[in-house]
Amino acid sequence: MDSSSNGTSPLRIGVVGVGHLGRHHARIASQSTASLVGVFDTNGTRAHEVATTLGVPAFPNLDSLLARCDVAVIATPAASHFAVARSALEADKHCLVEKPLVTDPASAGVLVALARERHRVLAVGHSERFNPALEHADRFIRDPLYVEVTRVAPFPGRGMDVDVVKDLMVHDLEIVLHWMGTYPTEMRAVGIPLVTDKVDMASVRLEFEHGQVAALTASRASPSALRVMRVFQRGGYVSVDLGSKKLRFVRQTPAGLTIEESVADGPEPLKAELEDFLSAVRTGRPPRVSGHEGAQVLRLAEDIVTLIGSRLRHLSTPQ
Ligand code: NAD
């Protein structure tokens, strides 16, 4: 349990990086059960704009923010997560780091070891795990045999420091690892650079030790956005639209197939994620997505990227 959370004073949150997503983290932190002490962003204009809106200071550098907080929420681009999170952990701050935890498995291992050594909570922002639609579906899912996921979005002009596997598909890889409980035994993957010099579209098939299969597609060069999952298991299946939060359960019953449709309701995923992290800091229990799990999914993403890279090289080699 964190000594600064003994019930007398609220945990103090510092938000690092207040761009597209970080400004939402800062807003949510300002309305949370903890207290937002301020923000830091290398873009000073942006930091001041967000800080002024929320009535907190914009700190001039990372160290001055870290000196004033107990926990850091890190929402900078993925390529900077390692340096920022390492500084925060070395300053004995608990960290919620946006997904992907870092960009390579070795750096993930360093952060996980550092958090353990310093007795700090390291959580990873796989916010889809807090999507009310997924939480609702999760109650039904037992031993999935086949999972099919499509996650496509228009090109955002951000997140280009990583390929689409580590940028978007990483959400679904984490969910699939959570459901399957083991690392895949086989994988096939194809990916194509479309609008950047990195892979922007990927299609992956994972097989697990008892024959379960997950087929995932992700693209960041689609005209429209879609996030859907279908999970098949003995006795029925569920389809989940993570965007509209609509669910359809199809179950085998003695009277035949039943179809039940619903729309999930619940708190904003980033809000639920932050409160889960704060609760982990206060109680010492693990967060829903720990650094260890963030590192595992990164290992899988890296294996997929390597597979795609070798296929691309093979394709571009004249026969
Ligand atoms: P962004 O480019 O809009 O914002 C990043 C901000 O960080 C910018 O304001 C930039 O000036 C600042 N910054 C860069 N380096 C910094 C440093 N070293 N220290 C302090 N500030 C720094 O990017 P974004 O879309 O907000 O993405 C940020 C992170 O959030 C990424 O890791 C991304 O993968 C993740 N993300 C997660 C989700 C989700 O669903 N969980 C959605 C979008 C983005």
Tab-separated table of C-alpha atoms and ligand atoms in Angstrom:
chain	number	residue	atom	x	y	z
A	1	MET	CA	0.000	0.000	0.000
A	2	ASP	CA	1.257	3.490	-0.791
A	3	SER	CA	2.181	5.483	2.317
A	4	SER	CA	0.939	8.695	0.667
A	5	SER	CA	-2.544	7.178	0.398
A	6	ASN	CA	-3.230	6.541	4.080
A	7	GLY	CA	-6.621	8.171	3.835
A	8	THR	CA	-5.636	11.607	5.084
A	9	SER	CA	-4.438	13.177	1.826
A	10	PRO	CA	-5.554	12.324	-1.704
A	11	LEU	CA	-3.026	10.911	-4.137
A	12	ARG	CA	-1.489	13.650	-6.279
A	13	ILE	CA	-1.537	13.008	-10.040
A	14	GLY	CA	0.774	14.545	-12.630
A	15	VAL	CA	-0.117	14.109	-16.315
A	16	VAL	CA	2.768	13.978	-18.794
A	17	GLY	CA	1.787	14.666	-22.405
A	18	VAL	CA	-1.509	16.484	-22.956
A	19	GLY	CA	-2.106	15.982	-26.671
A	20	HIS	CA	-5.128	14.228	-28.177
A	21	LEU	CA	-5.487	11.637	-25.401
A	22	GLY	CA	-3.511	13.193	-22.535
A	23	ARG	CA	-5.904	16.150	-22.299
A	24	HIS	CA	-8.697	13.662	-21.559
A	25	HIS	CA	-6.501	11.985	-18.918
A	26	ALA	CA	-5.920	15.418	-17.346
A	27	ARG	CA	-9.651	16.260	-17.362
A	28	ILE	CA	-10.531	12.873	-15.854
A	29	ALA	CA	-7.747	13.172	-13.244
A	30	SER	CA	-9.163	16.578	-12.220
A	31	GLN	CA	-12.561	14.898	-11.564
A	32	SER	CA	-11.174	11.752	-9.902
A	33	THR	CA	-10.862	10.498	-6.339
A	34	ALA	CA	-7.282	11.835	-6.421
A	35	SER	CA	-6.029	15.349	-7.049
A	36	LEU	CA	-4.510	16.675	-10.297
A	37	VAL	CA	-1.400	18.693	-9.343
A	38	GLY	CA	-0.500	19.776	-12.858
A	39	VAL	CA	0.681	18.807	-16.312
A	40	PHE	CA	3.871	18.793	-18.350
A	41	ASP	CA	4.145	18.724	-22.138
A	42	THR	CA	7.187	19.525	-24.284
A	43	ASN	CA	4.765	21.699	-26.261
A	44	GLY	CA	4.493	24.581	-23.760
A	45	THR	CA	1.575	26.255	-25.537
A	46	ARG	CA	-0.481	23.070	-25.350
A	47	ALA	CA	0.480	22.483	-21.712
A	48	HIS	CA	-0.636	26.018	-20.742
A	49	GLU	CA	-3.900	25.708	-22.648
A	50	VAL	CA	-4.867	22.453	-20.881
A	51	ALA	CA	-3.569	23.644	-17.487
A	52	THR	CA	-5.512	26.921	-17.702
A	53	THR	CA	-8.731	25.116	-18.626
A	54	LEU	CA	-8.372	22.842	-15.594
A	55	GLY	CA	-7.051	25.504	-13.190
A	56	VAL	CA	-3.736	23.740	-12.456
A	57	PRO	CA	-0.101	24.700	-13.157
A	58	ALA	CA	1.810	23.710	-16.295
A	59	PHE	CA	5.224	22.602	-15.059
A	60	PRO	CA	8.317	23.717	-17.006
A	61	ASN	CA	9.930	20.255	-17.078
A	62	LEU	CA	9.334	16.624	-16.127
A	63	ASP	CA	11.395	16.686	-12.925
A	64	SER	CA	9.504	19.638	-11.440
A	65	LEU	CA	6.181	17.843	-12.030
A	66	LEU	CA	7.507	14.550	-10.634
A	67	ALA	CA	8.685	16.379	-7.491
A	68	ARG	CA	5.064	17.356	-6.753
A	69	CYS	CA	3.135	14.150	-7.513
A	70	ASP	CA	2.690	10.587	-6.197
A	71	VAL	CA	1.525	9.056	-9.478
A	72	ALA	CA	2.261	9.868	-13.115
A	73	VAL	CA	-0.098	9.338	-16.031
A	74	ILE	CA	2.062	9.170	-19.163
A	75	ALA	CA	0.360	9.957	-22.481
A	76	THR	CA	3.286	10.992	-24.656
A	77	PRO	CA	3.998	9.273	-28.017
A	78	ALA	CA	5.037	5.624	-27.619
A	79	ALA	CA	8.677	6.257	-28.556
A	80	SER	CA	9.114	8.455	-25.452
A	81	HIS	CA	7.302	6.179	-22.953
A	82	PHE	CA	10.482	4.398	-21.884
A	83	ALA	CA	12.473	7.525	-20.988
A	84	VAL	CA	9.534	9.250	-19.253
A	85	ALA	CA	8.380	6.150	-17.333
A	86	ARG	CA	11.939	5.280	-16.277
A	87	SER	CA	12.418	8.812	-14.869
A	88	ALA	CA	9.097	8.577	-13.039
A	89	LEU	CA	9.820	5.121	-11.563
A	90	GLU	CA	13.337	6.192	-10.553
A	91	ALA	CA	11.685	9.106	-8.748
A	92	ASP	CA	9.490	6.507	-6.946
A	93	LYS	CA	6.248	7.452	-8.724
A	94	HIS	CA	3.543	4.942	-9.579
A	95	CYS	CA	2.901	5.002	-13.332
A	96	LEU	CA	-0.051	4.549	-15.649
A	97	VAL	CA	1.572	4.442	-19.080
A	98	GLU	CA	-0.522	4.668	-22.245
A	99	LYS	CA	-0.460	1.696	-24.601
A	100	PRO	CA	1.831	0.429	-26.020
A	101	LEU	CA	3.894	0.275	-22.807
A	102	VAL	CA	7.056	0.927	-24.849
A	103	THR	CA	8.138	0.115	-28.381
A	104	ASP	CA	10.313	-2.973	-27.748
A	105	PRO	CA	10.177	-5.959	-25.371
A	106	ALA	CA	13.635	-5.352	-23.837
A	107	SER	CA	12.640	-1.862	-22.635
A	108	ALA	CA	9.379	-3.282	-21.291
A	109	GLY	CA	11.390	-5.769	-19.218
A	110	VAL	CA	13.515	-2.953	-17.796
A	111	LEU	CA	10.428	-0.983	-16.683
A	112	VAL	CA	8.726	-4.033	-15.169
A	113	ALA	CA	11.889	-4.869	-13.193
A	114	LEU	CA	12.303	-1.253	-12.071
A	115	ALA	CA	8.700	-1.036	-10.850
A	116	ARG	CA	9.135	-4.281	-8.916
A	117	GLU	CA	12.423	-3.124	-7.375
A	118	ARG	CA	10.905	0.222	-6.313
A	119	HIS	CA	7.599	-1.335	-5.134
A	120	ARG	CA	5.654	0.931	-7.501
A	121	VAL	CA	2.502	0.120	-9.468
A	122	LEU	CA	3.075	0.029	-13.214
A	123	ALA	CA	-0.201	-0.077	-15.160
A	124	VAL	CA	-0.680	0.071	-18.931
A	125	GLY	CA	-3.449	2.045	-20.631
A	126	HIS	CA	-5.197	-0.753	-22.487
A	127	SER	CA	-8.406	1.218	-22.089
A	128	GLU	CA	-10.507	-1.161	-24.196
A	129	ARG	CA	-10.461	-3.569	-21.218
A	130	PHE	CA	-12.594	-0.930	-19.459
A	131	ASN	CA	-15.042	-0.563	-22.359
A	132	PRO	CA	-18.469	-1.365	-20.796
A	133	ALA	CA	-19.380	-3.481	-23.852
A	134	LEU	CA	-16.315	-5.666	-23.392
A	135	GLU	CA	-16.881	-5.904	-19.632
A	136	HIS	CA	-20.461	-7.039	-20.343
A	137	ALA	CA	-19.323	-9.634	-22.913
A	138	ASP	CA	-16.559	-10.826	-20.591
A	139	ARG	CA	-19.172	-12.208	-18.171
A	140	PHE	CA	-20.438	-14.535	-20.909
A	141	ILE	CA	-17.099	-15.603	-22.372
A	142	ARG	CA	-15.734	-18.975	-21.208
A	143	ASP	CA	-13.053	-20.835	-23.136
A	144	PRO	CA	-13.390	-19.088	-26.509
A	145	LEU	CA	-12.605	-21.315	-29.472
A	146	TYR	CA	-12.562	-18.692	-32.206
A	147	VAL	CA	-12.169	-14.915	-31.891
A	148	GLU	CA	-12.496	-12.590	-34.851
A	149	VAL	CA	-11.595	-8.902	-34.541
A	150	THR	CA	-11.728	-5.987	-36.950
A	151	ARG	CA	-10.346	-2.639	-35.857
A	152	VAL	CA	-10.041	-0.052	-38.615
A	153	ALA	CA	-9.861	3.728	-38.471
A	154	PRO	CA	-9.135	6.703	-40.717
A	155	PHE	CA	-5.520	7.853	-40.787
A	156	PRO	CA	-5.077	10.039	-37.674
A	157	GLY	CA	-1.753	11.728	-38.511
A	158	ARG	CA	-0.534	10.678	-35.022
A	159	GLY	CA	0.958	7.489	-33.583
A	160	MET	CA	3.291	7.198	-36.553
A	161	ASP	CA	6.253	6.320	-34.330
A	162	VAL	CA	4.917	2.754	-34.305
A	163	ASP	CA	3.240	0.463	-36.883
A	164	VAL	CA	-0.456	-0.415	-36.748
A	165	VAL	CA	0.225	-3.631	-34.807
A	166	LYS	CA	1.683	-1.718	-31.837
A	167	ASP	CA	-0.626	1.258	-32.328
A	168	LEU	CA	-4.115	-0.291	-32.792
A	169	MET	CA	-3.978	-4.094	-32.896
A	170	VAL	CA	-2.190	-4.071	-29.538
A	171	HIS	CA	-5.599	-3.431	-27.882
A	172	ASP	CA	-7.011	-6.666	-29.331
A	173	LEU	CA	-3.858	-8.721	-28.801
A	174	GLU	CA	-4.035	-7.839	-25.117
A	175	ILE	CA	-7.699	-8.879	-24.926
A	176	VAL	CA	-7.023	-12.150	-26.770
A	177	LEU	CA	-4.090	-12.991	-24.454
A	178	HIS	CA	-6.360	-12.234	-21.494
A	179	TRP	CA	-9.033	-14.640	-22.796
A	180	MET	CA	-6.701	-17.412	-23.949
A	181	GLY	CA	-4.450	-17.211	-20.887
A	182	THR	CA	-1.410	-18.457	-22.808
A	183	TYR	CA	0.976	-17.324	-25.538
A	184	PRO	CA	0.098	-18.503	-29.085
A	185	THR	CA	1.896	-21.555	-30.360
A	186	GLU	CA	1.624	-20.562	-34.031
A	187	MET	CA	1.088	-17.365	-35.962
A	188	ARG	CA	0.660	-16.191	-39.548
A	189	ALA	CA	0.728	-12.523	-40.458
A	190	VAL	CA	0.648	-10.183	-43.384
A	191	GLY	CA	0.983	-6.414	-43.280
A	192	ILE	CA	1.364	-3.574	-45.725
A	193	PRO	CA	2.639	0.014	-45.512
A	194	LEU	CA	-0.089	2.167	-47.066
A	195	VAL	CA	0.238	5.779	-45.933
A	196	THR	CA	3.446	5.744	-43.854
A	197	ASP	CA	6.748	3.912	-44.130
A	198	LYS	CA	5.524	1.497	-41.435
A	199	VAL	CA	2.902	-1.226	-41.631
A	200	ASP	CA	-0.519	0.495	-41.688
A	201	MET	CA	-2.700	-2.562	-42.318
A	202	ALA	CA	-2.189	-5.999	-40.802
A	203	SER	CA	-4.002	-9.301	-40.781
A	204	VAL	CA	-2.948	-11.885	-38.212
A	205	ARG	CA	-3.957	-15.434	-37.340
A	206	LEU	CA	-2.932	-16.819	-33.966
A	207	GLU	CA	-3.305	-20.429	-32.849
A	208	PHE	CA	-3.207	-21.537	-29.231
A	209	GLU	CA	-2.243	-24.794	-27.551
A	210	HIS	CA	-5.736	-26.329	-27.487
A	211	GLY	CA	-6.481	-25.368	-31.087
A	212	GLN	CA	-8.194	-22.057	-30.354
A	213	VAL	CA	-7.797	-19.449	-33.087
A	214	ALA	CA	-7.839	-15.649	-33.131
A	215	ALA	CA	-8.049	-13.795	-36.448
A	216	LEU	CA	-7.335	-10.091	-36.202
A	217	THR	CA	-7.365	-7.285	-38.753
A	218	ALA	CA	-6.271	-3.718	-38.072
A	219	SER	CA	-5.901	-0.735	-40.357
A	220	ARG	CA	-5.254	2.950	-39.817
A	221	ALA	CA	-5.972	3.848	-43.422
A	222	SER	CA	-9.676	3.135	-43.635
A	223	PRO	CA	-12.330	5.667	-44.760
A	224	SER	CA	-14.392	4.973	-41.634
A	225	ALA	CA	-13.927	3.604	-38.112
A	226	LEU	CA	-15.062	0.172	-36.959
A	227	ARG	CA	-14.196	-1.847	-33.840
A	228	VAL	CA	-15.970	-5.196	-33.710
A	229	MET	CA	-15.245	-8.558	-32.086
A	230	ARG	CA	-17.003	-11.879	-32.408
A	231	VAL	CA	-16.270	-14.619	-29.916
A	232	PHE	CA	-17.412	-18.181	-30.554
A	233	GLN	CA	-17.470	-20.834	-27.864
A	234	ARG	CA	-19.357	-24.046	-27.185
A	235	GLY	CA	-23.060	-23.254	-26.911
A	236	GLY	CA	-23.085	-19.833	-28.498
A	237	TYR	CA	-21.343	-16.678	-29.528
A	238	VAL	CA	-21.290	-12.996	-28.758
A	239	SER	CA	-20.643	-10.126	-31.125
A	240	VAL	CA	-19.481	-6.847	-29.620
A	241	ASP	CA	-19.381	-3.470	-31.307
A	242	LEU	CA	-16.843	-1.634	-29.161
A	243	GLY	CA	-17.737	1.710	-30.741
A	244	SER	CA	-21.555	1.695	-30.407
A	245	LYS	CA	-21.349	-0.684	-27.385
A	246	LYS	CA	-24.026	-2.923	-28.942
A	247	LEU	CA	-23.912	-6.622	-28.066
A	248	ARG	CA	-25.618	-9.614	-29.576
A	249	PHE	CA	-25.590	-12.903	-27.669
A	250	VAL	CA	-26.592	-16.055	-29.540
A	251	ARG	CA	-27.060	-19.069	-27.262
A	252	GLN	CA	-28.031	-22.671	-27.715
A	253	THR	CA	-30.848	-23.548	-25.297
A	254	PRO	CA	-33.120	-26.623	-25.035
A	255	ALA	CA	-35.753	-24.587	-26.934
A	256	GLY	CA	-33.320	-23.733	-29.736
A	257	LEU	CA	-31.145	-20.721	-30.477
A	258	THR	CA	-31.909	-17.542	-28.542
A	259	ILE	CA	-30.772	-14.115	-29.647
A	260	GLU	CA	-30.446	-11.336	-27.116
A	261	GLU	CA	-29.412	-7.816	-28.053
A	262	SER	CA	-28.407	-5.038	-25.687
A	263	VAL	CA	-26.435	-1.807	-25.448
A	264	ALA	CA	-23.888	-1.648	-22.632
A	265	ASP	CA	-23.759	1.326	-20.357
A	266	GLY	CA	-21.012	2.365	-17.946
A	267	PRO	CA	-18.411	4.942	-17.075
A	268	GLU	CA	-16.006	6.411	-19.602
A	269	PRO	CA	-13.247	3.752	-20.055
A	270	LEU	CA	-10.405	6.199	-19.239
A	271	LYS	CA	-12.175	7.121	-15.994
A	272	ALA	CA	-12.643	3.477	-14.963
A	273	GLU	CA	-9.031	2.769	-15.937
A	274	LEU	CA	-7.694	5.634	-13.801
A	275	GLU	CA	-9.776	4.598	-10.770
A	276	ASP	CA	-8.575	0.989	-11.155
A	277	PHE	CA	-4.975	2.256	-11.181
A	278	LEU	CA	-5.532	4.532	-8.151
A	279	SER	CA	-7.170	1.676	-6.277
A	280	ALA	CA	-4.172	-0.555	-7.074
A	281	VAL	CA	-1.861	2.127	-5.671
A	282	ARG	CA	-3.964	2.490	-2.509
A	283	THR	CA	-4.461	-1.201	-1.803
A	284	GLY	CA	-1.368	-2.857	-3.271
A	285	ARG	CA	-3.434	-5.188	-5.503
A	286	PRO	CA	-2.380	-5.480	-9.173
A	287	PRO	CA	-4.054	-3.170	-11.716
A	288	ARG	CA	-6.315	-4.760	-14.352
A	289	VAL	CA	-3.549	-4.462	-16.974
A	290	SER	CA	-0.165	-4.572	-15.244
A	291	GLY	CA	3.266	-3.783	-16.629
A	292	HIS	CA	3.883	-7.529	-16.887
A	293	GLU	CA	0.799	-7.949	-19.101
A	294	GLY	CA	1.760	-4.864	-21.107
A	295	ALA	CA	5.177	-6.446	-21.664
A	296	GLN	CA	3.648	-9.781	-22.722
A	297	VAL	CA	1.473	-8.151	-25.367
A	298	LEU	CA	4.439	-6.170	-26.602
A	299	ARG	CA	6.411	-9.387	-27.023
A	300	LEU	CA	3.553	-10.760	-29.128
A	301	ALA	CA	3.309	-7.533	-31.153
A	302	GLU	CA	7.059	-7.642	-31.763
A	303	ASP	CA	6.878	-11.282	-32.937
A	304	ILE	CA	4.074	-10.324	-35.339
A	305	VAL	CA	5.984	-7.305	-36.657
A	306	THR	CA	9.054	-9.493	-37.226
A	307	LEU	CA	6.938	-12.031	-39.126
A	308	ILE	CA	5.395	-9.293	-41.268
A	309	GLY	CA	8.847	-7.808	-41.917
A	310	SER	CA	10.260	-11.104	-43.175
A	311	ARG	CA	7.249	-11.653	-45.444
A	312	LEU	CA	7.563	-8.115	-46.838
A	313	ARG	CA	11.265	-8.639	-47.541
A	314	HIS	CA	10.471	-11.909	-49.272
A	315	LEU	CA	7.742	-10.243	-51.352
A	316	SER	CA	10.017	-7.410	-52.437
A	317	THR	CA	12.866	-9.743	-53.430
A	318	PRO	CA	12.765	-10.328	-57.214
A	319	GLN	CA	12.507	-14.072	-58.008
B	1	NAD	P1	-0.432	13.287	-29.423
B	1	NAD	O1	0.692	13.459	-30.370
B	1	NAD	O2	-1.743	13.932	-29.727
B	1	NAD	O3	0.012	13.799	-27.970
B	1	NAD	C1	1.269	13.527	-27.400
B	1	NAD	C2	1.682	14.737	-26.593
B	1	NAD	O4	2.894	14.427	-25.899
B	1	NAD	C3	1.983	15.985	-27.441
B	1	NAD	O5	1.286	17.088	-26.903
B	1	NAD	C4	3.509	16.159	-27.339
B	1	NAD	O6	3.901	17.529	-27.373
B	1	NAD	C5	3.792	15.534	-25.985
B	1	NAD	N1	5.144	15.020	-25.798
B	1	NAD	C6	5.952	14.391	-26.697
B	1	NAD	N2	7.090	13.987	-26.104
B	1	NAD	C7	6.996	14.366	-24.799
B	1	NAD	C8	7.858	14.216	-23.683
B	1	NAD	N3	9.030	13.568	-23.771
B	1	NAD	N4	7.460	14.739	-22.499
B	1	NAD	C9	6.269	15.402	-22.382
B	1	NAD	N5	5.407	15.576	-23.417
B	1	NAD	C10	5.772	15.050	-24.596
B	1	NAD	O7	-0.594	11.726	-29.241
B	1	NAD	P2	-1.865	10.927	-28.667
B	1	NAD	O8	-2.705	10.483	-29.791
B	1	NAD	O9	-2.459	11.684	-27.547
B	1	NAD	O10	-1.140	9.598	-28.133
B	1	NAD	C11	-0.422	9.605	-26.926
B	1	NAD	C12	-0.356	8.184	-26.370
B	1	NAD	O11	-1.677	7.728	-26.117
B	1	NAD	C13	0.272	7.154	-27.337
B	1	NAD	O12	0.984	6.224	-26.584
B	1	NAD	C14	-0.932	6.478	-27.965
B	1	NAD	O13	-0.660	5.156	-28.370
B	1	NAD	C15	-1.905	6.500	-26.811
B	1	NAD	N6	-3.307	6.448	-27.235
B	1	NAD	C16	-4.124	5.554	-26.621
B	1	NAD	C17	-5.465	5.453	-26.968
B	1	NAD	C18	-6.346	4.493	-26.246
B	1	NAD	O14	-7.404	4.148	-26.752
B	1	NAD	N7	-5.969	4.030	-25.071
B	1	NAD	C19	-5.991	6.304	-27.950
B	1	NAD	C20	-5.130	7.243	-28.558
B	1	NAD	C21	-3.796	7.313	-28.186
